[in-house]
Amino acid sequence: MKIAVLTSGGDAPGMNAAIRAVVRTAIHYGIEAYGVMDGYKGLVEGRIKRLERNDVSQILNRGGTILGSSRLDDFYKIAIQKKAIANLKELEIDVLVVIGGDGTYRGAIALSKLDYPCIALPGTIDNDIPSTEYTIGFFTALDTAIDAIDKLRDTSFSHQRCTVVEVMGRNCGDLAVYAGIACGAEIVITKDTGYSWEMVYDEALHAKQLGKRHLVIIVAEHIIDVQKLAHDIETHSPYEARATVLGYIQRGGNPSTYDRILASKMGTYAVELCRQGIVNQAVFTKSLDLGHCSLQEALAVEQKPSDLYEYLPKLN
Ligand code: F6P
């Protein structure tokens, strides 16, 4: 059996850990592993290379993707999809594992409709794949955003200012709302909260009345012009204001513990699916739900060994 892996769309911390898990698990089972360079673009151009276990050494902890990534707008064209499949078939590759966001998933759906087997892993800082609770890269990007917002808070407090921070997320407000909770932001603006100037203005007046020295407003991208919002706040409210667009810094950096483990588990899981012939699947996680039990039950239930043990021999 032969499996190829590619990363596509906006890169996300943890993609490398997922690549490593796919390659190491495949080799563990005697499956040949291949890496496609630069996403679907490299696939169409036939840039596919054999990967051995040492090719994925020293990458678990690294941000970005060693395979490179791209966005290929033309991939909706059937002729281009057929070319991609021909390149995979020429190397007798049986399954393609794609790691990326919604555009990457659409590519995999297109290939599967042409009868080429694919498996998709969610790799995007946006956390916008509906089937999964969390995507690979989301929590690392969140940590980066939180670290930056904490710093902005320091200077904003010193100068009694309002800080307006734009975070990424494409059409998804998760980075904004999670950062808002983790940083104690006064206002979070996403497509789901909606935006009105009156709401911001009233909140600024209220904050001043409460004696707050500063105000943190977190805005998801593509909602409003944060520079204009800061200007309006400074002009009309009691606060001076500054805007910061966090931008691409959120995409880089070493993956967090959570993303390393999620990516390692998902990469291994993808290969297990391939081995069982279960293809055209999207891997997901649903893990952080809350629940409750009686105080007695909390200690009475037997603690099972972590399911992570089963990943150790394959990934080492
Ligand atoms: O999907 C990840 C992401 O960083 C989004 O948050 C953002 O809207 C987009 O990619 C930026 O895309 P590009 O890298 O093509 O500029």
CSV table of C-alpha atoms and ligand atoms in Angstrom, one decimal:
chain,number,residue,atom,x,y,z
A,1,MET,CA,0.0,0.0,0.0
A,2,LYS,CA,1.1,3.6,-0.7
A,3,ILE,CA,-0.2,6.8,1.0
A,4,ALA,CA,0.6,10.4,0.1
A,5,VAL,CA,0.1,13.4,2.3
A,6,LEU,CA,-0.2,17.1,1.5
A,7,THR,CA,-0.9,20.3,3.3
A,8,SER,CA,-3.0,23.0,1.7
A,9,GLY,CA,-4.4,26.5,2.3
A,10,GLY,CA,-3.3,28.7,5.2
A,11,ASP,CA,-0.6,26.9,7.1
A,12,ALA,CA,-1.2,26.1,10.8
A,13,PRO,CA,1.0,25.1,13.7
A,14,GLY,CA,0.8,21.3,14.1
A,15,MET,CA,0.7,20.5,10.4
A,16,ASN,CA,4.2,19.1,10.7
A,17,ALA,CA,3.3,16.9,13.6
A,18,ALA,CA,0.4,15.5,11.5
A,19,ILE,CA,2.7,14.9,8.5
A,20,ARG,CA,5.1,13.1,10.8
A,21,ALA,CA,2.4,10.9,12.3
A,22,VAL,CA,1.1,9.9,8.9
A,23,VAL,CA,4.6,9.0,7.6
A,24,ARG,CA,5.8,7.3,10.8
A,25,THR,CA,2.6,5.3,11.2
A,26,ALA,CA,2.6,4.3,7.6
A,27,ILE,CA,6.2,3.1,7.7
A,28,HIS,CA,5.4,1.2,11.0
A,29,TYR,CA,2.9,-0.9,9.0
A,30,GLY,CA,5.2,-1.3,6.0
A,31,ILE,CA,3.2,1.2,3.9
A,32,GLU,CA,5.2,3.5,1.6
A,33,ALA,CA,4.7,7.2,2.4
A,34,TYR,CA,4.9,10.1,0.0
A,35,GLY,CA,4.8,13.8,0.4
A,36,VAL,CA,3.2,16.2,-2.1
A,37,MET,CA,5.0,19.6,-2.2
A,38,ASP,CA,3.0,22.8,-2.0
A,39,GLY,CA,-0.5,21.4,-1.7
A,40,TYR,CA,-2.8,20.8,-4.7
A,41,LYS,CA,-0.5,23.0,-6.8
A,42,GLY,CA,2.4,20.5,-6.4
A,43,LEU,CA,0.0,17.6,-6.8
A,44,VAL,CA,-1.1,18.9,-10.2
A,45,GLU,CA,2.5,19.6,-11.2
A,46,GLY,CA,3.5,16.1,-10.1
A,47,ARG,CA,5.9,17.2,-7.3
A,48,ILE,CA,5.5,14.1,-5.1
A,49,LYS,CA,8.4,12.5,-3.3
A,50,ARG,CA,9.0,9.4,-1.2
A,51,LEU,CA,9.3,10.2,2.5
A,52,GLU,CA,11.4,8.0,4.9
A,53,ARG,CA,11.2,8.2,8.6
A,54,ASN,CA,14.2,10.5,8.9
A,55,ASP,CA,12.6,12.9,6.5
A,56,VAL,CA,10.1,13.7,9.3
A,57,SER,CA,12.7,13.9,12.1
A,58,GLN,CA,12.9,17.1,14.1
A,59,ILE,CA,9.6,18.5,12.8
A,60,LEU,CA,7.1,17.6,15.5
A,61,ASN,CA,7.8,20.9,17.4
A,62,ARG,CA,8.1,23.1,14.3
A,63,GLY,CA,5.5,25.6,13.0
A,64,GLY,CA,4.7,25.9,9.3
A,65,THR,CA,4.7,22.8,7.1
A,66,ILE,CA,7.8,21.1,5.6
A,67,LEU,CA,5.8,20.2,2.6
A,68,GLY,CA,4.8,23.8,1.8
A,69,SER,CA,1.3,25.0,1.1
A,70,SER,CA,-0.6,27.0,-1.4
A,71,ARG,CA,-4.0,28.0,-2.6
A,72,LEU,CA,-5.0,26.7,-6.0
A,73,ASP,CA,-8.1,28.6,-7.2
A,74,ASP,CA,-8.2,26.5,-10.4
A,75,PHE,CA,-8.6,23.2,-8.6
A,76,TYR,CA,-12.4,23.3,-9.1
A,77,LYS,CA,-11.7,22.5,-12.8
A,78,ILE,CA,-12.3,18.8,-13.6
A,79,ALA,CA,-9.4,18.6,-16.0
A,80,ILE,CA,-7.0,19.8,-13.3
A,81,GLN,CA,-8.4,17.4,-10.8
A,82,LYS,CA,-7.9,14.5,-13.3
A,83,LYS,CA,-4.3,15.6,-13.8
A,84,ALA,CA,-3.8,15.4,-10.0
A,85,ILE,CA,-5.3,11.9,-9.9
A,86,ALA,CA,-3.2,10.8,-12.9
A,87,ASN,CA,0.0,11.9,-11.0
A,88,LEU,CA,-1.0,9.9,-8.0
A,89,LYS,CA,-1.9,6.9,-10.0
A,90,GLU,CA,1.4,7.1,-11.9
A,91,LEU,CA,3.2,6.4,-8.6
A,92,GLU,CA,0.5,3.8,-7.7
A,93,ILE,CA,-0.5,5.8,-4.6
A,94,ASP,CA,-3.6,4.3,-3.1
A,95,VAL,CA,-4.9,7.1,-0.8
A,96,LEU,CA,-4.3,10.8,-0.4
A,97,VAL,CA,-4.3,12.4,3.1
A,98,VAL,CA,-5.0,16.1,2.9
A,99,ILE,CA,-4.4,18.5,5.9
A,100,GLY,CA,-6.0,21.9,5.7
A,101,GLY,CA,-9.1,24.0,6.0
A,102,ASP,CA,-12.4,24.1,4.1
A,103,GLY,CA,-10.9,24.7,0.7
A,104,THR,CA,-8.6,21.7,1.2
A,105,TYR,CA,-11.7,19.6,2.2
A,106,ARG,CA,-13.5,20.8,-1.0
A,107,GLY,CA,-10.5,19.6,-3.0
A,108,ALA,CA,-10.7,16.2,-1.3
A,109,ILE,CA,-14.4,16.0,-2.0
A,110,ALA,CA,-13.8,16.7,-5.7
A,111,LEU,CA,-11.1,14.0,-5.9
A,112,SER,CA,-13.4,11.5,-4.1
A,113,LYS,CA,-16.2,12.2,-6.6
A,114,LEU,CA,-13.8,11.2,-9.3
A,115,ASP,CA,-13.3,7.9,-7.4
A,116,TYR,CA,-9.9,8.8,-5.9
A,117,PRO,CA,-9.8,7.9,-2.2
A,118,CYS,CA,-9.0,10.7,0.2
A,119,ILE,CA,-8.9,11.3,4.0
A,120,ALA,CA,-9.0,14.9,5.4
A,121,LEU,CA,-7.5,16.2,8.6
A,122,PRO,CA,-8.6,19.6,9.9
A,123,GLY,CA,-5.5,21.9,9.9
A,124,THR,CA,-6.3,25.6,10.1
A,125,ILE,CA,-6.0,28.3,12.7
A,126,ASP,CA,-9.6,29.4,11.9
A,127,ASN,CA,-11.4,26.4,13.7
A,128,ASP,CA,-14.0,26.6,10.9
A,129,ILE,CA,-14.5,22.9,10.0
A,130,PRO,CA,-18.0,22.2,11.2
A,131,SER,CA,-17.4,18.4,11.8
A,132,THR,CA,-14.7,18.9,14.4
A,133,GLU,CA,-14.7,20.6,17.7
A,134,TYR,CA,-11.1,21.8,17.2
A,135,THR,CA,-8.8,22.0,14.3
A,136,ILE,CA,-5.0,21.5,14.4
A,137,GLY,CA,-3.4,24.9,14.9
A,138,PHE,CA,-6.3,26.7,16.5
A,139,PHE,CA,-5.1,26.6,20.1
A,140,THR,CA,-1.5,27.6,19.1
A,141,ALA,CA,-2.9,30.6,17.2
A,142,LEU,CA,-5.1,31.4,20.2
A,143,ASP,CA,-2.0,31.3,22.5
A,144,THR,CA,-0.2,33.7,20.2
A,145,ALA,CA,-3.2,36.1,20.1
A,146,ILE,CA,-3.6,35.9,23.8
A,147,ASP,CA,0.1,36.6,24.4
A,148,ALA,CA,-0.1,39.7,22.1
A,149,ILE,CA,-3.3,41.0,23.6
A,150,ASP,CA,-1.9,40.6,27.2
A,151,LYS,CA,1.0,42.8,26.0
A,152,LEU,CA,-1.4,45.3,24.5
A,153,ARG,CA,-3.3,45.4,27.7
A,154,ASP,CA,-0.2,46.4,29.6
A,155,THR,CA,0.5,49.4,27.5
A,156,SER,CA,-3.2,50.3,27.2
A,157,PHE,CA,-3.5,50.3,31.0
A,158,SER,CA,-0.4,52.5,31.4
A,159,HIS,CA,-1.9,55.1,29.0
A,160,GLN,CA,-5.5,54.7,29.9
A,161,ARG,CA,-6.3,53.8,26.4
A,162,CYS,CA,-8.7,51.6,24.5
A,163,THR,CA,-7.0,48.9,22.5
A,164,VAL,CA,-8.8,47.5,19.4
A,165,VAL,CA,-7.3,44.2,18.2
A,166,GLU,CA,-8.1,42.4,15.0
A,167,VAL,CA,-7.6,38.7,15.0
A,168,MET,CA,-7.8,36.2,12.1
A,169,GLY,CA,-10.4,33.5,11.5
A,170,ARG,CA,-11.7,34.2,8.0
A,171,ASN,CA,-15.5,33.9,8.5
A,172,CYS,CA,-15.3,32.2,11.9
A,173,GLY,CA,-15.4,34.2,15.2
A,174,ASP,CA,-13.8,31.5,17.3
A,175,LEU,CA,-10.3,33.1,17.6
A,176,ALA,CA,-12.0,36.3,18.7
A,177,VAL,CA,-14.4,34.8,21.2
A,178,TYR,CA,-12.0,32.4,22.8
A,179,ALA,CA,-9.4,35.2,23.1
A,180,GLY,CA,-12.1,37.5,24.4
A,181,ILE,CA,-12.8,35.1,27.3
A,182,ALA,CA,-9.2,34.3,28.0
A,183,CYS,CA,-8.2,38.0,28.0
A,184,GLY,CA,-11.2,39.4,29.7
A,185,ALA,CA,-12.0,41.7,26.8
A,186,GLU,CA,-14.7,44.2,27.4
A,187,ILE,CA,-16.1,43.8,23.9
A,188,VAL,CA,-15.9,41.0,21.3
A,189,ILE,CA,-17.1,41.7,17.8
A,190,THR,CA,-17.7,38.8,15.3
A,191,LYS,CA,-20.2,38.1,12.6
A,192,ASP,CA,-22.3,36.3,15.2
A,193,THR,CA,-22.3,39.2,17.7
A,194,GLY,CA,-22.9,41.7,15.0
A,195,TYR,CA,-21.6,45.3,15.3
A,196,SER,CA,-23.1,48.6,16.1
A,197,TRP,CA,-21.3,51.9,17.0
A,198,GLU,CA,-23.8,52.6,19.7
A,199,MET,CA,-22.9,49.4,21.5
A,200,VAL,CA,-19.2,50.2,21.5
A,201,TYR,CA,-19.9,53.8,22.5
A,202,ASP,CA,-22.2,52.9,25.4
A,203,GLU,CA,-19.7,50.3,26.6
A,204,ALA,CA,-16.9,52.8,26.6
A,205,LEU,CA,-19.0,55.3,28.6
A,206,HIS,CA,-19.9,52.5,31.0
A,207,ALA,CA,-16.3,51.4,31.4
A,208,LYS,CA,-15.3,55.0,32.2
A,209,GLN,CA,-18.1,55.3,34.8
A,210,LEU,CA,-16.8,52.1,36.4
A,211,GLY,CA,-13.4,53.7,36.6
A,212,LYS,CA,-11.7,51.4,34.2
A,213,ARG,CA,-8.3,52.7,33.0
A,214,HIS,CA,-8.5,50.8,29.8
A,215,LEU,CA,-10.7,48.9,27.4
A,216,VAL,CA,-9.9,45.9,25.2
A,217,ILE,CA,-12.0,45.3,22.1
A,218,ILE,CA,-11.3,42.1,20.1
A,219,VAL,CA,-12.6,42.1,16.5
A,220,ALA,CA,-12.7,39.2,14.1
A,221,GLU,CA,-11.3,40.0,10.7
A,222,HIS,CA,-13.5,41.1,7.8
A,223,ILE,CA,-16.1,42.7,10.1
A,224,ILE,CA,-15.1,46.3,10.4
A,225,ASP,CA,-12.1,48.6,9.8
A,226,VAL,CA,-10.4,48.5,13.2
A,227,GLN,CA,-8.3,51.7,12.4
A,228,LYS,CA,-11.6,53.6,11.8
A,229,LEU,CA,-13.1,52.2,14.9
A,230,ALA,CA,-10.2,53.3,17.0
A,231,HIS,CA,-10.3,56.7,15.4
A,232,ASP,CA,-14.1,57.0,16.2
A,233,ILE,CA,-13.5,55.9,19.8
A,234,GLU,CA,-10.8,58.4,20.3
A,235,THR,CA,-12.9,61.2,18.7
A,236,HIS,CA,-16.2,60.5,20.5
A,237,SER,CA,-15.5,58.5,23.7
A,238,PRO,CA,-13.6,59.3,26.8
A,239,TYR,CA,-10.7,57.0,25.8
A,240,GLU,CA,-7.7,57.5,23.6
A,241,ALA,CA,-7.6,54.5,21.2
A,242,ARG,CA,-5.1,52.5,19.2
A,243,ALA,CA,-5.7,49.7,16.7
A,244,THR,CA,-3.5,46.6,16.1
A,245,VAL,CA,-4.0,44.0,13.4
A,246,LEU,CA,-2.3,40.8,14.6
A,247,GLY,CA,-2.2,39.3,11.2
A,248,TYR,CA,0.1,36.5,10.1
A,249,ILE,CA,2.0,36.2,13.4
A,250,GLN,CA,-1.0,34.0,14.4
A,251,ARG,CA,-0.1,31.4,11.8
A,252,GLY,CA,3.5,30.8,12.9
A,253,GLY,CA,5.3,29.5,15.9
A,254,ASN,CA,5.9,26.1,17.5
A,255,PRO,CA,2.6,24.1,18.0
A,256,SER,CA,1.2,24.0,21.5
A,257,THR,CA,1.0,20.7,23.5
A,258,TYR,CA,-2.6,20.3,22.5
A,259,ASP,CA,-1.9,20.8,18.8
A,260,ARG,CA,1.0,18.4,18.9
A,261,ILE,CA,-1.0,15.7,20.5
A,262,LEU,CA,-4.2,16.3,18.4
A,263,ALA,CA,-2.1,16.3,15.2
A,264,SER,CA,-0.2,13.1,16.2
A,265,LYS,CA,-3.4,11.3,17.0
A,266,MET,CA,-5.2,12.4,13.9
A,267,GLY,CA,-2.3,11.5,11.6
A,268,THR,CA,-2.1,8.0,13.1
A,269,TYR,CA,-5.9,7.7,12.9
A,270,ALA,CA,-5.9,8.6,9.2
A,271,VAL,CA,-3.4,5.7,8.5
A,272,GLU,CA,-5.5,3.3,10.6
A,273,LEU,CA,-8.5,4.2,8.4
A,274,CYS,CA,-6.6,3.6,5.2
A,275,ARG,CA,-5.5,0.2,6.4
A,276,GLN,CA,-9.1,-0.7,7.1
A,277,GLY,CA,-10.1,0.5,3.7
A,278,ILE,CA,-12.2,3.3,5.2
A,279,VAL,CA,-11.7,6.2,2.9
A,280,ASN,CA,-13.3,9.5,1.8
A,281,GLN,CA,-13.5,10.4,5.5
A,282,ALA,CA,-12.9,13.5,7.5
A,283,VAL,CA,-11.2,13.0,10.9
A,284,PHE,CA,-12.7,15.0,13.8
A,285,THR,CA,-12.3,15.4,17.5
A,286,LYS,CA,-15.0,16.0,20.1
A,287,SER,CA,-13.1,16.1,23.4
A,288,LEU,CA,-13.6,19.1,25.6
A,289,ASP,CA,-17.3,18.8,26.4
A,290,LEU,CA,-18.3,19.5,30.0
A,291,GLY,CA,-20.4,17.1,32.1
A,292,HIS,CA,-21.1,16.5,35.8
A,293,CYS,CA,-21.3,13.6,38.2
A,294,SER,CA,-21.7,13.2,42.0
A,295,LEU,CA,-18.7,14.0,44.2
A,296,GLN,CA,-18.6,10.3,45.2
A,297,GLU,CA,-18.6,9.1,41.6
A,298,ALA,CA,-15.8,11.5,40.8
A,299,LEU,CA,-13.3,9.3,42.7
A,300,ALA,CA,-15.1,6.0,42.5
A,301,VAL,CA,-15.0,5.4,38.8
A,302,GLU,CA,-11.9,3.5,37.6
A,303,GLN,CA,-9.3,5.7,35.9
A,304,LYS,CA,-8.4,4.1,32.6
A,305,PRO,CA,-4.9,4.4,31.2
A,306,SER,CA,-4.7,7.2,28.6
A,307,ASP,CA,-5.5,6.1,25.0
A,308,LEU,CA,-2.3,7.9,24.0
A,309,TYR,CA,-0.3,4.7,24.9
A,310,GLU,CA,-1.3,3.1,21.7
A,311,TYR,CA,0.3,5.9,19.7
A,312,LEU,CA,3.8,5.6,21.3
A,313,PRO,CA,5.3,2.6,19.3
A,314,LYS,CA,4.0,3.9,15.9
A,315,LEU,CA,5.3,7.4,16.3
A,316,ASN,CA,8.7,6.7,17.9
B,1,F6P,O1,-7.2,30.3,6.9
B,1,F6P,C1,-6.2,30.9,7.6
B,1,F6P,C2,-6.1,32.3,7.3
B,1,F6P,O2,-5.0,32.8,8.0
B,1,F6P,C3,-7.4,33.1,7.7
B,1,F6P,O3,-7.5,33.4,9.0
B,1,F6P,C4,-7.2,34.4,6.8
B,1,F6P,O4,-8.4,35.0,6.5
B,1,F6P,C5,-6.5,33.8,5.6
B,1,F6P,O5,-5.9,32.6,6.0
B,1,F6P,C6,-5.5,34.6,4.9
B,1,F6P,O6,-5.2,34.0,3.7
B,1,F6P,P1,-3.8,34.2,2.9
B,1,F6P,O7,-2.7,33.5,3.5
B,1,F6P,O8,-4.2,33.6,1.5
B,1,F6P,O9,-3.6,35.7,2.9
